[in-house]
CSV table of C-alpha atoms in Angstrom, one decimal:
chain,number,residue,atom,x,y,z
A,1,UNK,CA,42.7,152.3,-5.3
A,2,UNK,CA,39.6,150.3,-5.6
A,3,UNK,CA,37.3,150.2,-2.8
A,4,UNK,CA,37.1,147.0,-0.5
A,5,UNK,CA,34.0,144.9,-0.2
A,6,UNK,CA,32.2,145.1,3.2
A,7,UNK,CA,32.7,142.0,5.1
A,8,UNK,CA,29.5,140.0,6.2
A,9,UNK,CA,27.4,141.2,3.5
A,10,UNK,CA,26.1,139.5,0.4
A,11,UNK,CA,25.0,141.2,-2.7
A,12,UNK,CA,21.2,140.5,-3.2
A,13,UNK,CA,20.4,138.4,-6.3
A,14,UNK,CA,17.8,139.6,-8.7
A,15,UNK,CA,14.4,138.0,-7.9
A,16,UNK,CA,13.4,135.5,-10.4
A,17,UNK,CA,10.5,133.1,-11.0
A,18,UNK,CA,12.2,130.4,-9.0
A,19,UNK,CA,13.5,132.6,-6.1
A,20,UNK,CA,12.0,133.7,-2.9
A,21,UNK,CA,11.2,137.2,-2.9
A,22,UNK,CA,12.0,137.8,0.8
A,23,UNK,CA,15.4,136.1,0.9
A,24,UNK,CA,16.3,136.0,-2.7
A,25,UNK,CA,17.3,132.5,-2.5
A,26,UNK,CA,15.9,129.6,-4.1
A,27,UNK,CA,13.0,127.9,-2.4
A,28,UNK,CA,13.6,124.7,-0.5
A,29,UNK,CA,12.3,121.6,-2.0
A,30,UNK,CA,9.2,120.0,-0.4
A,31,UNK,CA,9.6,117.1,1.9
A,32,UNK,CA,8.2,113.8,0.5
A,33,UNK,CA,6.1,112.0,3.5
A,34,UNK,CA,5.6,108.3,2.9
A,35,UNK,CA,2.3,106.9,4.3
A,36,UNK,CA,2.5,103.3,5.4
A,37,UNK,CA,-0.4,101.0,4.8
A,38,UNK,CA,-2.3,99.7,7.8
A,39,UNK,CA,-1.2,96.4,9.4
A,40,UNK,CA,-3.2,93.3,8.6
A,41,UNK,CA,-4.8,93.6,12.3
A,42,UNK,CA,-7.5,96.0,10.7
A,43,UNK,CA,-7.0,98.8,13.2
A,44,UNK,CA,-7.1,102.3,11.6
A,45,UNK,CA,-3.8,104.4,11.4
A,46,UNK,CA,-3.4,106.8,14.3
A,47,UNK,CA,-4.1,110.4,13.3
A,48,UNK,CA,-1.7,113.2,14.1
A,49,UNK,CA,-4.3,115.6,15.0
A,50,UNK,CA,-5.3,116.2,18.6
A,51,UNK,CA,-8.1,113.7,19.6
A,52,UNK,CA,-11.4,115.5,20.4
A,53,UNK,CA,-12.6,115.9,23.9
A,54,UNK,CA,-15.1,113.3,25.3
A,55,UNK,CA,-17.3,116.0,26.3
A,56,UNK,CA,-17.5,117.9,23.1
A,57,UNK,CA,-20.9,117.6,21.7
A,58,UNK,CA,-19.8,118.4,18.2
A,59,UNK,CA,-17.2,116.0,17.8
A,60,UNK,CA,-17.5,113.5,14.7
A,61,UNK,CA,-17.0,109.8,15.5
A,62,UNK,CA,-13.6,108.4,14.2
A,63,UNK,CA,-13.7,106.6,11.0
A,64,UNK,CA,-13.6,102.8,10.9
A,65,UNK,CA,-12.4,100.3,8.2
A,66,UNK,CA,-14.8,99.0,5.9
A,67,UNK,CA,-16.6,95.9,6.9
A,68,UNK,CA,-16.6,96.7,10.6
A,69,UNK,CA,-18.1,99.2,13.0
A,70,UNK,CA,-21.7,100.6,12.8
A,71,UNK,CA,-22.1,99.9,9.1
A,72,UNK,CA,-20.4,97.8,6.6
A,73,UNK,CA,-19.6,98.6,3.1
A,74,UNK,CA,-23.1,97.6,1.9
A,75,UNK,CA,-24.7,100.1,4.5
A,76,UNK,CA,-26.4,97.2,6.2
A,77,UNK,CA,-27.0,97.3,9.9
A,78,UNK,CA,-24.7,95.4,12.2
A,79,UNK,CA,-25.7,91.8,13.4
A,80,UNK,CA,-26.1,91.9,17.2
A,81,UNK,CA,-25.9,88.6,19.0
A,82,UNK,CA,-27.4,87.7,22.4
A,83,UNK,CA,-25.1,85.9,25.0
A,84,UNK,CA,-27.3,83.1,26.4
A,85,UNK,CA,-27.8,83.4,30.1
A,86,UNK,CA,-27.8,80.8,32.5
A,87,UNK,CA,-31.4,80.0,33.5
A,88,UNK,CA,-32.3,81.0,37.0
A,89,UNK,CA,-33.4,78.1,39.4
A,90,UNK,CA,-37.1,78.4,39.9
A,91,UNK,CA,-39.2,76.9,42.7
A,92,UNK,CA,-41.6,73.7,42.1
A,93,UNK,CA,-44.6,76.0,42.3
A,94,UNK,CA,-43.2,78.5,39.7
A,95,UNK,CA,-42.6,75.8,37.3
A,96,UNK,CA,-45.9,74.3,38.0
A,97,UNK,CA,-47.5,77.7,37.1
A,98,UNK,CA,-45.5,78.0,33.9
A,99,UNK,CA,-46.6,74.6,32.8
A,100,UNK,CA,-50.2,75.5,33.5
A,101,UNK,CA,-50.0,78.7,31.7
A,102,UNK,CA,-48.4,76.9,28.8
A,103,UNK,CA,-51.7,74.8,28.7
A,104,UNK,CA,-53.8,77.7,28.6
A,105,UNK,CA,-55.3,77.1,32.1
A,106,UNK,CA,-56.3,79.7,34.6
A,107,UNK,CA,-53.7,79.9,37.3
A,108,UNK,CA,-53.2,82.7,39.9
A,109,UNK,CA,-50.6,83.7,42.4
A,110,UNK,CA,-50.9,85.7,45.8
A,111,UNK,CA,-51.9,89.3,45.3
A,112,UNK,CA,-54.2,88.6,42.3
A,113,UNK,CA,-58.0,89.3,42.7
A,114,UNK,CA,-59.0,85.9,41.4
A,115,UNK,CA,-56.6,84.2,43.9
A,116,UNK,CA,-58.2,86.0,46.8
A,117,UNK,CA,-61.7,85.0,45.8
A,118,UNK,CA,-60.7,81.4,45.4
A,119,UNK,CA,-58.9,81.1,48.9
A,120,UNK,CA,-61.7,83.0,50.8
A,121,UNK,CA,-63.8,80.8,53.1
A,122,UNK,CA,-66.9,81.2,55.2
A,123,UNK,CA,-65.3,79.5,57.8
A,124,UNK,CA,-63.4,82.1,59.9
A,125,UNK,CA,-61.0,79.4,61.2
A,126,UNK,CA,-59.2,79.2,57.8
A,127,UNK,CA,-59.7,82.7,56.4
A,128,UNK,CA,-55.7,83.5,56.5
A,129,UNK,CA,-54.7,80.4,54.5
A,130,UNK,CA,-52.5,80.9,51.5
A,131,UNK,CA,-51.6,78.3,49.0
A,132,UNK,CA,-48.5,78.7,46.8
A,133,UNK,CA,-51.0,79.0,43.8
A,134,UNK,CA,-54.5,78.5,42.7
A,135,UNK,CA,-55.4,76.6,39.6
A,136,UNK,CA,-59.0,76.4,38.0
A,137,UNK,CA,-59.6,73.7,35.5
A,138,UNK,CA,-62.3,73.8,32.9
A,139,UNK,CA,-62.3,70.3,31.6
A,140,UNK,CA,-61.5,66.9,32.8
A,141,UNK,CA,-58.2,67.0,30.8
A,142,UNK,CA,-57.2,69.9,32.8
A,143,UNK,CA,-57.8,68.1,36.1
A,144,UNK,CA,-55.6,65.1,34.9
A,145,UNK,CA,-52.9,67.4,33.8
A,146,UNK,CA,-53.0,69.3,37.1
A,147,UNK,CA,-52.6,66.0,39.1
A,148,UNK,CA,-49.7,64.9,36.9
A,149,UNK,CA,-48.0,68.1,37.3
A,150,UNK,CA,-48.4,68.1,41.1
A,151,UNK,CA,-46.9,64.7,41.1
A,152,UNK,CA,-44.0,65.6,38.9
A,153,UNK,CA,-43.0,68.6,41.1
A,154,UNK,CA,-43.8,66.9,44.3
A,155,UNK,CA,-46.5,69.6,45.3
A,156,UNK,CA,-49.4,68.9,47.5
A,157,UNK,CA,-52.7,69.2,45.9
A,158,UNK,CA,-56.1,70.5,47.6
A,159,UNK,CA,-59.3,70.1,45.8
A,160,UNK,CA,-61.9,72.9,46.6
A,161,UNK,CA,-65.4,72.1,45.6
A,162,UNK,CA,-68.2,73.8,47.4
A,163,UNK,CA,-65.6,76.0,49.4
A,164,UNK,CA,-67.0,75.1,52.8
A,165,UNK,CA,-65.6,72.4,55.0
A,166,UNK,CA,-65.5,72.5,58.8
A,167,UNK,CA,-62.5,70.2,58.8
A,168,UNK,CA,-60.6,72.6,56.5
A,169,UNK,CA,-60.2,70.2,53.7
A,170,UNK,CA,-61.0,72.9,51.0
A,171,UNK,CA,-57.9,75.1,52.2
A,172,UNK,CA,-54.2,74.9,52.5
A,173,UNK,CA,-51.2,76.7,53.3
A,174,UNK,CA,-48.7,74.8,51.0
A,175,UNK,CA,-48.8,73.5,47.7
A,176,UNK,CA,-51.6,73.9,44.9
A,177,UNK,CA,-55.2,74.7,45.6
A,178,UNK,CA,-57.3,73.4,42.7
A,179,UNK,CA,-60.5,75.5,42.6
A,180,UNK,CA,-63.5,73.7,40.5
A,181,UNK,CA,-66.0,76.4,40.5
A,182,UNK,CA,-65.4,76.6,36.6
A,183,UNK,CA,-66.9,73.1,36.3
A,184,UNK,CA,-70.4,73.7,37.6
A,185,UNK,CA,-72.5,71.9,35.0
A,186,UNK,CA,-75.4,69.8,35.9
A,187,UNK,CA,-77.5,67.1,33.8
A,188,UNK,CA,-80.7,65.6,34.9
A,189,UNK,CA,-81.6,62.2,33.6
A,190,UNK,CA,-85.4,62.0,34.1
A,191,UNK,CA,-85.7,58.2,33.1
A,192,UNK,CA,-83.4,57.1,35.7
A,193,UNK,CA,-84.1,59.9,38.2
A,194,UNK,CA,-80.5,60.8,38.5
A,195,UNK,CA,-78.8,64.1,38.7
A,196,UNK,CA,-75.2,64.4,37.3
A,197,UNK,CA,-73.1,67.4,38.6
A,198,UNK,CA,-69.6,68.5,38.0
A,199,UNK,CA,-67.0,69.0,40.9
A,200,UNK,CA,-67.4,72.6,41.2
A,201,UNK,CA,-71.4,72.6,41.2
A,202,UNK,CA,-73.2,74.1,44.2
A,203,UNK,CA,-76.8,73.6,45.3
A,204,UNK,CA,-77.9,76.7,43.6
A,205,UNK,CA,-76.9,75.1,40.2
A,206,UNK,CA,-78.7,71.9,41.1
A,207,UNK,CA,-81.9,73.7,42.1
A,208,UNK,CA,-81.7,76.0,39.1
A,209,UNK,CA,-81.8,72.8,36.9
A,210,UNK,CA,-85.0,71.6,38.5
A,211,UNK,CA,-86.8,75.0,38.6
A,212,UNK,CA,-86.0,76.1,35.1
A,213,UNK,CA,-87.0,72.6,33.6
A,214,UNK,CA,-90.3,72.7,35.7
A,215,UNK,CA,-89.9,69.2,37.0
A,216,UNK,CA,-92.6,69.5,39.5
A,217,UNK,CA,-92.6,66.7,42.2
A,218,UNK,CA,-88.9,66.4,42.2
A,219,UNK,CA,-86.6,67.6,44.9
A,220,UNK,CA,-82.9,67.1,46.1
A,221,UNK,CA,-82.3,67.2,49.7
A,222,UNK,CA,-79.2,69.2,50.5
A,223,UNK,CA,-77.5,68.7,54.0
A,224,UNK,CA,-75.3,70.8,56.3
A,225,UNK,CA,-72.7,70.3,58.8
A,226,UNK,CA,-73.9,70.6,62.4
A,227,UNK,CA,-72.7,73.7,64.3
A,228,UNK,CA,-69.3,73.4,66.1
A,229,UNK,CA,-69.3,73.2,69.9
């Protein structure tokens, strides 16, 4: 009687070039994965790999589509545009100082050394006066521009010539102090016997003109205010 075949077992098939040596069966065909094109929105396709950690110093930045991101297709740097900011509202004194600086004039604000020199006074009654700013004109055109700017910005203008005034007319606590010390020129007309002096000239400038010119026999009498009671 012929022997029966054992149930549940299969005879192994001989291994061929197209068979799996482990199982002896034909290999499974590879699956075909269709990759869809990115949408028209321009966003890159999400990667199936795990996203790198934000704290990983060795992570590479994600790729970006051509024409956007850090560099475009022609390797040109990105164009950065500045958003215009709303200009802050400045005080009339600040606008006046900006206008004077644009005109190449000497203008100083509290805390600067030249400001402290201009506001100092020999009269101790006004030694603590502090104007908003100090401007020092050099020419007549500067004086005209300062007067017009103060009128336009509604600022009080105080003129400081020889820097001494018992009534305090050369000092102020508000507005603009126009210090004339840069305009200290003098001119002596010997034919008419008249001395022309600028607004910031002092007696030392006047006497220097007479002494250096050796004008013997000429003198200018300077006065002084009487001492206060």
